[in-house]
XYZ file of C-alpha atoms in Angstrom:
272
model
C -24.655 -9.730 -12.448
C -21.884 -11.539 -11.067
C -20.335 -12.440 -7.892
C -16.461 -11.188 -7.189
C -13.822 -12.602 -4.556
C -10.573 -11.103 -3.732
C -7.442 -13.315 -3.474
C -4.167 -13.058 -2.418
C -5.044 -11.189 1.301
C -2.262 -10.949 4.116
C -3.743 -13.219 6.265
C -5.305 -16.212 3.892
C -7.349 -17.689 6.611
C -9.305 -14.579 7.356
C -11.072 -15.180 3.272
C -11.561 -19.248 3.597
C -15.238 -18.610 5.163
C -15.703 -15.806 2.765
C -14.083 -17.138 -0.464
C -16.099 -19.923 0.112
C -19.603 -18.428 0.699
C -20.387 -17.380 -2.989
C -19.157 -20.846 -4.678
C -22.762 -22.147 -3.979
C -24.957 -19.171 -6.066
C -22.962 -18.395 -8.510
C -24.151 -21.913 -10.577
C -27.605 -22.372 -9.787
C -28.678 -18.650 -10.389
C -25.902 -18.422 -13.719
C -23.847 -15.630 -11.507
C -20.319 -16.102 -12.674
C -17.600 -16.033 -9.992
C -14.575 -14.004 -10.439
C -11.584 -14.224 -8.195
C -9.556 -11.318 -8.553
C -6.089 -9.909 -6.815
C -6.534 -8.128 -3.845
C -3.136 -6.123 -3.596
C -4.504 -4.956 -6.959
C -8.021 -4.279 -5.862
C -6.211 -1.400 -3.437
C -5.829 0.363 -6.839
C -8.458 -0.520 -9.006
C -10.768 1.722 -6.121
C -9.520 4.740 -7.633
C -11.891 3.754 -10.594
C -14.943 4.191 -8.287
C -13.699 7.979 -7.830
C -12.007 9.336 -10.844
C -13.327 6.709 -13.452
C -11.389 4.722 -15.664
C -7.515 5.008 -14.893
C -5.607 5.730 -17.638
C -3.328 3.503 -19.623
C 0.484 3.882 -18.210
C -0.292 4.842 -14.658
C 1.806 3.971 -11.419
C 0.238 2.579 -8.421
C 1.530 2.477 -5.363
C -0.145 0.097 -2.733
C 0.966 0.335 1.173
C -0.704 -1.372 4.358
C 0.143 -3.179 6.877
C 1.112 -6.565 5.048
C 2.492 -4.931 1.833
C 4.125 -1.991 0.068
C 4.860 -2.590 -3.898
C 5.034 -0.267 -6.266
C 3.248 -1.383 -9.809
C 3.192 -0.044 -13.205
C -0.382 -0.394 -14.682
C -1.091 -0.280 -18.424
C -4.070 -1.876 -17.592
C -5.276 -2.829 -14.339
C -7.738 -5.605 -15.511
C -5.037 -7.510 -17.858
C -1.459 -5.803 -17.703
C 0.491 -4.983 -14.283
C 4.063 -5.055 -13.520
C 5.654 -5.389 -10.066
C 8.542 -2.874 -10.322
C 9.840 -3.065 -6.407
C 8.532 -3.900 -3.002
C 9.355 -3.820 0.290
C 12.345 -6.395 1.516
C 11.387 -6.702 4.896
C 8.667 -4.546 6.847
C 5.425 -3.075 5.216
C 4.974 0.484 6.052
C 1.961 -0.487 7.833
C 3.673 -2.997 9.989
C 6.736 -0.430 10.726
C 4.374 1.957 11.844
C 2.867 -0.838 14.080
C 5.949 -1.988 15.707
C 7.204 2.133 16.183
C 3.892 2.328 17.993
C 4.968 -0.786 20.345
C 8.066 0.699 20.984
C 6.360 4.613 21.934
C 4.285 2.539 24.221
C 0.897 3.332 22.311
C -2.277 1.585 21.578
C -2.396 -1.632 18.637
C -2.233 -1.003 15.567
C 0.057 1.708 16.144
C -0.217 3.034 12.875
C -3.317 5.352 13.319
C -1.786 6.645 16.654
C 1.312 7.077 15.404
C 0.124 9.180 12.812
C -1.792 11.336 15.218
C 1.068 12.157 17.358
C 3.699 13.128 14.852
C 1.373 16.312 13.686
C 2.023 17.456 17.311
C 5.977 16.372 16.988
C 9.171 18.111 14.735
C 9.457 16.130 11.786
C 13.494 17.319 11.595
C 14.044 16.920 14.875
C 16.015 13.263 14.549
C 17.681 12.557 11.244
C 16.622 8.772 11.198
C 17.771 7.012 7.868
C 16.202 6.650 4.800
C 16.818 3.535 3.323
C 17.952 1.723 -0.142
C 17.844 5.781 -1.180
C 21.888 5.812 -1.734
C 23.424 6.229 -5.030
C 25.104 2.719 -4.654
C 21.162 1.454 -4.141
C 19.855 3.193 -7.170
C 20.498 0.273 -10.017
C 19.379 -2.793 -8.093
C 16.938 -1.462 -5.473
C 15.764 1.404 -7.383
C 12.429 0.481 -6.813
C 12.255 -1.561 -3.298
C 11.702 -0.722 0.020
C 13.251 -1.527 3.251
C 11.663 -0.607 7.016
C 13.282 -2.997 9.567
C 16.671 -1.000 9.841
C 14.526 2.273 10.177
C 12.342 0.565 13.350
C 15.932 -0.568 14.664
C 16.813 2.327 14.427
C 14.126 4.626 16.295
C 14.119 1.491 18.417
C 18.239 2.833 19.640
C 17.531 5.936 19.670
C 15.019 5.416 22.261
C 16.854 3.210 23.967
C 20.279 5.665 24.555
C 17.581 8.497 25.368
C 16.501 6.468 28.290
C 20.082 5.452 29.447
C 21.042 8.702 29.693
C 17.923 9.854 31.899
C 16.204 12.108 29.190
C 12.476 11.981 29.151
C 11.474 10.529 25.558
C 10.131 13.606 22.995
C 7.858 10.925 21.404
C 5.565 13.470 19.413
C 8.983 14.229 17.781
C 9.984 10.627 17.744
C 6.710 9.915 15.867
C 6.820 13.139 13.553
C 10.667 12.442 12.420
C 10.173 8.508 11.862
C 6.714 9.000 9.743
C 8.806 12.183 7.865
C 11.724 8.964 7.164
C 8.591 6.689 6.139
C 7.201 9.133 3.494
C 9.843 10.727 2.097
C 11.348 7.198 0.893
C 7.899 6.022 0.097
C 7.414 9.360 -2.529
C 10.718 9.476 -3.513
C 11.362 6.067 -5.353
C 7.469 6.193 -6.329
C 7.823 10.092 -7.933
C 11.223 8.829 -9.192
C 9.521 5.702 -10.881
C 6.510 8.015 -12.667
C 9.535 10.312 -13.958
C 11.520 7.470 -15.022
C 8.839 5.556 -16.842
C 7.109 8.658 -18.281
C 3.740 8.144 -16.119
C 1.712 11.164 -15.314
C -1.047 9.215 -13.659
C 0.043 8.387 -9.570
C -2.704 6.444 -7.851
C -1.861 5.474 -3.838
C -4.243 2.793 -2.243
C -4.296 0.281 1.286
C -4.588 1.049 4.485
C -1.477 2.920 4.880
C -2.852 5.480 2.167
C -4.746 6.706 4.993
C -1.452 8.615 6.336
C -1.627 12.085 6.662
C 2.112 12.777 6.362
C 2.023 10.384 3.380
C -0.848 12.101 1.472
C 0.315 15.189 1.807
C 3.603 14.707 0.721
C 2.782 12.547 -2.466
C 0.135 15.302 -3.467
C 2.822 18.349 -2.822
C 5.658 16.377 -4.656
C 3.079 14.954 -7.324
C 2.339 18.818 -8.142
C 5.981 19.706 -8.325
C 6.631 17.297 -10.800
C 3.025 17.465 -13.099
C 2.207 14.009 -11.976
C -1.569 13.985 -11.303
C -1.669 12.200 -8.079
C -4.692 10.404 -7.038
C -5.451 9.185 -3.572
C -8.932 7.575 -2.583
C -11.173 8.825 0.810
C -10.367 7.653 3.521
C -13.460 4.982 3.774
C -11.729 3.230 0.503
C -8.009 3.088 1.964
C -8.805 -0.155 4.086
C -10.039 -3.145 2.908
C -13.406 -3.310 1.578
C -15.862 -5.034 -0.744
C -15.746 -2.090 -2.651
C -12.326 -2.200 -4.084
C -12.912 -5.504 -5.023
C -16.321 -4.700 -6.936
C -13.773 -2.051 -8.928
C -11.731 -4.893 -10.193
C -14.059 -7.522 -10.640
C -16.048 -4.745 -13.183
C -12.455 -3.817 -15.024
C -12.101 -7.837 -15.145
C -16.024 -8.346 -17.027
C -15.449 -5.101 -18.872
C -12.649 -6.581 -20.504
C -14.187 -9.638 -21.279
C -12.207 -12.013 -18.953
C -13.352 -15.598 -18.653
C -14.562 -16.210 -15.080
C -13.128 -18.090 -12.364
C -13.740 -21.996 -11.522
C -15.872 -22.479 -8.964
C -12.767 -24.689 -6.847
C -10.757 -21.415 -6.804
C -8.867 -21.275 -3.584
C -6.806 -18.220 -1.191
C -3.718 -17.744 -2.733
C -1.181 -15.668 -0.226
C 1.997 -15.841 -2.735
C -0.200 -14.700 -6.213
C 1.824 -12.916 -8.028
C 0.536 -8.975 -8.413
C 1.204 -9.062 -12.176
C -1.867 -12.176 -11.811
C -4.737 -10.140 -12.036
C -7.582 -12.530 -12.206
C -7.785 -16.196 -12.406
Protein backbone atom coordinates (compact mmCIF):
# COMPACT_ATOMS: atom_id res chain seq x y z
CA UNK A 1 0.00 0.00 0.00
CA UNK A 2 0.90 3.45 -0.39
CA UNK A 3 -0.39 6.83 0.05
CA UNK A 4 -0.66 9.26 -3.28
CA UNK A 5 -0.95 13.23 -3.45
CA UNK A 6 -1.63 15.23 -6.46
CA UNK A 7 0.44 18.38 -7.18
CA UNK A 8 0.39 21.07 -9.35
CA UNK A 9 -3.72 22.01 -8.79
CA UNK A 10 -5.16 25.49 -10.06
CA UNK A 11 -5.65 26.83 -6.91
CA UNK A 12 -2.44 25.61 -4.62
CA UNK A 13 -4.00 26.61 -1.40
CA UNK A 14 -7.06 24.46 -1.78
CA UNK A 15 -4.20 21.02 -1.38
CA UNK A 16 -1.96 22.65 1.66
CA UNK A 17 -4.48 20.95 4.33
CA UNK A 18 -4.68 17.95 2.15
CA UNK A 19 -1.06 17.56 0.87
CA UNK A 20 -0.24 17.80 4.25
CA UNK A 21 -2.55 15.23 5.95
CA UNK A 22 -0.78 11.97 4.72
CA UNK A 23 2.99 13.21 5.55
CA UNK A 24 2.35 11.85 9.14
CA UNK A 25 1.36 7.83 8.17
CA UNK A 26 3.16 7.28 5.52
CA UNK A 27 6.58 6.72 7.98
CA UNK A 28 5.38 5.16 10.96
CA UNK A 29 3.15 2.48 9.16
CA UNK A 30 6.14 2.12 6.04
CA UNK A 31 3.31 3.65 3.47
CA UNK A 32 5.40 5.43 0.92
CA UNK A 33 4.15 8.85 -0.23
CA UNK A 34 3.99 9.67 -3.80
CA UNK A 35 3.31 13.12 -5.10
CA UNK A 36 2.25 12.97 -8.50
CA UNK A 37 1.03 15.72 -11.33
CA UNK A 38 -2.37 16.52 -11.25
CA UNK A 39 -2.92 18.03 -14.86
CA UNK A 40 -1.61 14.54 -15.65
CA UNK A 41 -3.78 12.64 -13.26
CA UNK A 42 -6.88 14.10 -15.64
CA UNK A 43 -5.46 11.47 -18.07
CA UNK A 44 -4.04 8.78 -16.30
CA UNK A 45 -8.17 8.11 -15.22
CA UNK A 46 -8.67 6.68 -18.49
CA UNK A 47 -6.55 3.71 -17.08
CA UNK A 48 -9.30 2.97 -14.49
CA UNK A 49 -11.72 2.44 -17.65
CA UNK A 50 -9.97 1.08 -20.63
CA UNK A 51 -6.76 -0.28 -18.81
CA UNK A 52 -3.38 0.46 -19.58
CA UNK A 53 -3.08 3.35 -22.28
CA UNK A 54 -1.05 2.57 -24.92
CA UNK A 55 2.41 3.78 -25.72
CA UNK A 56 2.17 6.99 -28.23
CA UNK A 57 -1.21 8.29 -27.22
CA UNK A 58 -2.42 12.05 -27.16
CA UNK A 59 -4.11 13.49 -24.26
CA UNK A 60 -5.90 16.29 -24.18
CA UNK A 61 -6.72 17.86 -20.68
CA UNK A 62 -9.39 20.92 -20.43
CA UNK A 63 -11.04 22.55 -17.20
CA UNK A 64 -11.47 25.44 -15.88
CA UNK A 65 -7.73 26.39 -14.96
CA UNK A 66 -6.09 24.58 -17.96
CA UNK A 67 -6.26 23.29 -21.52
CA UNK A 68 -2.83 21.55 -22.86
CA UNK A 69 -2.56 19.19 -25.19
CA UNK A 70 0.23 16.29 -24.28
CA UNK A 71 1.80 13.56 -26.13
CA UNK A 72 2.13 10.46 -23.82
CA UNK A 73 4.57 7.61 -24.52
CA UNK A 74 4.19 6.87 -21.15
CA UNK A 75 2.14 8.52 -18.70
CA UNK A 76 4.10 7.37 -15.54
CA UNK A 77 7.73 8.49 -16.95
CA UNK A 78 7.48 10.19 -20.52
CA UNK A 79 5.02 13.25 -21.39
CA UNK A 80 5.47 16.09 -23.64
CA UNK A 81 3.62 19.42 -23.51
CA UNK A 82 2.97 20.07 -27.24
CA UNK A 83 0.62 23.44 -26.85
CA UNK A 84 -1.65 25.07 -24.36
CA UNK A 85 -3.85 27.63 -23.99
CA UNK A 86 -2.29 31.45 -24.10
CA UNK A 87 -4.78 33.07 -22.20
CA UNK A 88 -8.30 31.58 -21.06
CA UNK A 89 -8.93 27.82 -20.19
CA UNK A 90 -11.93 26.51 -21.89
CA UNK A 91 -13.40 26.07 -18.60
CA UNK A 92 -12.89 29.61 -17.55
CA UNK A 93 -14.24 30.97 -21.14
CA UNK A 94 -17.21 29.10 -20.65
CA UNK A 95 -17.43 30.71 -17.12
CA UNK A 96 -17.04 34.24 -18.08
CA UNK A 97 -19.69 33.58 -21.45
CA UNK A 98 -22.00 32.47 -18.68
CA UNK A 99 -21.42 35.97 -16.74
CA UNK A 100 -22.00 37.76 -19.69
CA UNK A 101 -25.64 35.56 -20.69
CA UNK A 102 -26.52 36.52 -17.20
CA UNK A 103 -26.56 32.77 -15.89
CA UNK A 104 -25.76 30.99 -12.75
CA UNK A 105 -21.62 30.46 -11.51
CA UNK A 106 -19.76 28.38 -12.95
CA UNK A 107 -21.30 29.07 -16.13
CA UNK A 108 -19.87 26.29 -17.77
CA UNK A 109 -22.50 23.54 -16.92
CA UNK A 110 -25.32 26.07 -17.82
CA UNK A 111 -23.87 27.13 -20.66
CA UNK A 112 -23.66 23.83 -21.95
CA UNK A 113 -27.29 23.16 -21.24
CA UNK A 114 -28.59 26.01 -23.14
CA UNK A 115 -26.70 25.75 -26.38
CA UNK A 116 -28.52 22.13 -27.12
CA UNK A 117 -31.69 24.33 -27.21
CA UNK A 118 -29.71 27.18 -29.41
CA UNK A 119 -28.34 27.11 -33.47
CA UNK A 120 -24.87 26.31 -33.30
CA UNK A 121 -24.41 28.32 -36.98
CA UNK A 122 -26.37 30.89 -36.12
CA UNK A 123 -23.27 33.55 -35.28
CA UNK A 124 -19.99 32.88 -37.01
CA UNK A 125 -17.82 33.78 -33.86
CA UNK A 126 -13.99 33.21 -34.56
CA UNK A 127 -11.97 30.42 -34.15
CA UNK A 128 -8.74 31.24 -33.05
CA UNK A 129 -4.79 30.60 -33.75
CA UNK A 130 -6.66 28.14 -36.57
CA UNK A 131 -5.20 30.42 -39.62
CA UNK A 132 -2.68 29.19 -41.98
CA UNK A 133 -0.26 32.03 -40.81
CA UNK A 134 -0.87 30.32 -37.06
CA UNK A 135 -0.15 26.83 -38.16
CA UNK A 136 3.94 26.72 -37.62
CA UNK A 137 4.21 28.51 -34.29
CA UNK A 138 0.82 27.98 -32.61
CA UNK A 139 0.05 24.79 -34.19
CA UNK A 140 -0.66 23.36 -31.07
CA UNK A 141 -1.94 26.32 -28.58
CA UNK A 142 -5.01 27.66 -27.71
CA UNK A 143 -6.41 31.04 -27.32
CA UNK A 144 -10.14 31.95 -25.64
CA UNK A 145 -10.01 35.63 -24.49
CA UNK A 146 -10.58 37.16 -28.08
CA UNK A 147 -13.49 34.56 -28.54
CA UNK A 148 -15.27 35.85 -24.95
CA UNK A 149 -14.53 39.50 -26.37
CA UNK A 150 -15.97 38.68 -28.91
CA UNK A 151 -19.51 37.11 -27.91
CA UNK A 152 -19.03 39.77 -25.26
CA UNK A 153 -19.67 42.65 -28.66
CA UNK A 154 -21.87 40.87 -30.13
CA UNK A 155 -24.07 41.07 -27.23
CA UNK A 156 -23.40 44.28 -26.61
CA UNK A 157 -24.48 45.83 -30.42
CA UNK A 158 -27.60 43.36 -30.07
CA UNK A 159 -28.69 45.35 -27.13
CA UNK A 160 -27.92 48.85 -28.66
CA UNK A 161 -29.92 48.23 -31.34
CA UNK A 162 -33.08 47.08 -29.20
CA UNK A 163 -33.03 43.30 -30.24
CA UNK A 164 -33.92 40.89 -27.53
CA UNK A 165 -30.67 38.62 -26.98
CA UNK A 166 -31.15 34.82 -28.77
CA UNK A 167 -28.90 33.50 -25.94
CA UNK A 168 -29.71 29.66 -26.54
CA UNK A 169 -28.10 30.55 -29.94
CA UNK A 170 -25.50 32.73 -28.36
CA UNK A 171 -24.57 29.73 -26.16
CA UNK A 172 -24.94 26.97 -28.99
CA UNK A 173 -22.64 29.08 -31.62
CA UNK A 174 -19.86 30.09 -28.93
CA UNK A 175 -19.57 26.30 -27.43
CA UNK A 176 -19.69 25.13 -31.51
CA UNK A 177 -16.35 27.98 -31.74
CA UNK A 178 -14.99 26.27 -28.38
CA UNK A 179 -15.02 22.66 -29.76
CA UNK A 180 -14.33 22.83 -33.07
CA UNK A 181 -10.80 24.58 -32.25
CA UNK A 182 -10.40 22.34 -29.30
CA UNK A 183 -10.77 18.95 -31.88
CA UNK A 184 -9.25 20.44 -34.59
CA UNK A 185 -5.58 21.18 -33.43
CA UNK A 186 -6.00 17.97 -31.05
CA UNK A 187 -7.24 15.53 -34.27
CA UNK A 188 -4.61 17.51 -36.26
CA UNK A 189 -1.85 16.68 -33.57
CA UNK A 190 -2.85 12.61 -33.45
CA UNK A 191 -2.58 12.80 -37.45
CA UNK A 192 0.54 14.65 -37.37
CA UNK A 193 2.35 12.58 -34.80
CA UNK A 194 0.94 9.22 -35.99
CA UNK A 195 -1.19 8.59 -32.62
CA UNK A 196 -4.24 6.47 -32.86
CA UNK A 197 -4.93 6.54 -29.17
CA UNK A 198 -7.05 10.16 -28.17
CA UNK A 199 -7.78 10.27 -24.47
CA UNK A 200 -9.83 13.74 -23.23
CA UNK A 201 -9.90 14.33 -19.35
CA UNK A 202 -10.85 17.57 -16.64
CA UNK A 203 -13.72 19.05 -15.95
CA UNK A 204 -14.37 20.52 -19.23
CA UNK A 205 -14.42 16.84 -20.71
CA UNK A 206 -17.75 16.84 -19.29
CA UNK A 207 -19.06 19.01 -22.44
CA UNK A 208 -21.56 17.61 -24.43
CA UNK A 209 -20.78 19.56 -27.61
CA UNK A 210 -17.13 18.67 -26.92
CA UNK A 211 -17.62 14.87 -26.56
CA UNK A 212 -19.53 14.51 -29.25
CA UNK A 213 -17.56 16.19 -31.60
CA UNK A 214 -14.10 14.59 -30.61
CA UNK A 215 -15.85 11.06 -30.80
CA UNK A 216 -17.54 11.91 -34.45
CA UNK A 217 -14.20 13.46 -35.75
CA UNK A 218 -12.06 10.73 -33.83
CA UNK A 219 -14.14 8.07 -36.01
CA UNK A 220 -13.60 9.96 -39.22
CA UNK A 221 -10.10 9.87 -38.89
CA UNK A 222 -9.52 6.01 -37.14
CA UNK A 223 -8.34 7.66 -34.02
CA UNK A 224 -9.82 5.62 -31.12
CA UNK A 225 -11.02 8.33 -28.94
CA UNK A 226 -11.43 7.78 -25.34
CA UNK A 227 -13.36 9.97 -22.97
CA UNK A 228 -13.97 9.00 -19.18
CA UNK A 229 -17.81 9.12 -17.36
CA UNK A 230 -18.80 11.84 -16.36
CA UNK A 231 -18.10 11.12 -12.39
CA UNK A 232 -14.16 10.96 -13.49
CA UNK A 233 -14.13 14.37 -15.59
CA UNK A 234 -13.79 16.56 -12.32
CA UNK A 235 -11.36 16.30 -9.90
CA UNK A 236 -11.20 13.34 -7.81
CA UNK A 237 -9.08 11.03 -5.67
CA UNK A 238 -9.56 8.65 -8.21
CA UNK A 239 -7.54 10.04 -11.00
CA UNK A 240 -4.91 10.49 -8.76
CA UNK A 241 -4.96 6.73 -7.44
CA UNK A 242 -4.54 6.01 -11.54
CA UNK A 243 -1.26 7.77 -11.55
CA UNK A 244 0.12 7.10 -8.36
CA UNK A 245 -0.36 3.03 -9.50
CA UNK A 246 1.34 3.83 -13.19
CA UNK A 247 4.09 5.71 -10.91
CA UNK A 248 4.72 2.19 -8.38
CA UNK A 249 4.13 0.02 -11.42
CA UNK A 250 7.00 1.47 -12.95
CA UNK A 251 9.11 1.29 -10.15
CA UNK A 252 9.48 5.05 -9.33
CA UNK A 253 11.25 6.03 -6.14
CA UNK A 254 8.74 7.73 -3.81
CA UNK A 255 8.37 11.17 -2.81
CA UNK A 256 10.10 12.97 0.37
CA UNK A 257 8.00 13.38 2.97
CA UNK A 258 8.72 17.68 2.82
CA UNK A 259 7.13 17.61 -0.68
CA UNK A 260 5.23 20.80 -1.13
CA UNK A 261 2.10 22.33 -3.81
CA UNK A 262 3.73 23.18 -6.77
CA UNK A 263 1.28 25.51 -9.13
CA UNK A 264 4.05 26.09 -12.03
CA UNK A 265 5.24 22.00 -12.26
CA UNK A 266 5.94 21.42 -15.38
CA UNK A 267 3.35 18.65 -17.10
CA UNK A 268 6.30 16.78 -18.66
CA UNK A 269 7.21 16.33 -14.39
CA UNK A 270 5.30 13.45 -13.72
CA UNK A 271 6.19 12.51 -10.23
CA UNK A 272 8.62 13.82 -7.81
Amino acid sequence: ACVRRGRRPRLGGLLLVGIAAPKAPPLPRGRPLYGVNHVVGHAAVDELVHGEMPPRSMALVVSGGHTSLLLVDDIATDVTELGHTLDDAAGEAFDKVGRLLGLPYPGGPHVDRLAREGDPEAIAFPRALTAPKDRERHAYDFSFSGLKTAVARWIEACEDSGREVPVADVAASFAAAVADVLVAKTIDACQRHGVETLVIGGGFSANSQLRELALERGAAAGIDVRIPPLKHCTDNGAMIAALGSAVVRRGVRPSPLDIGVDSAMSLSTISV
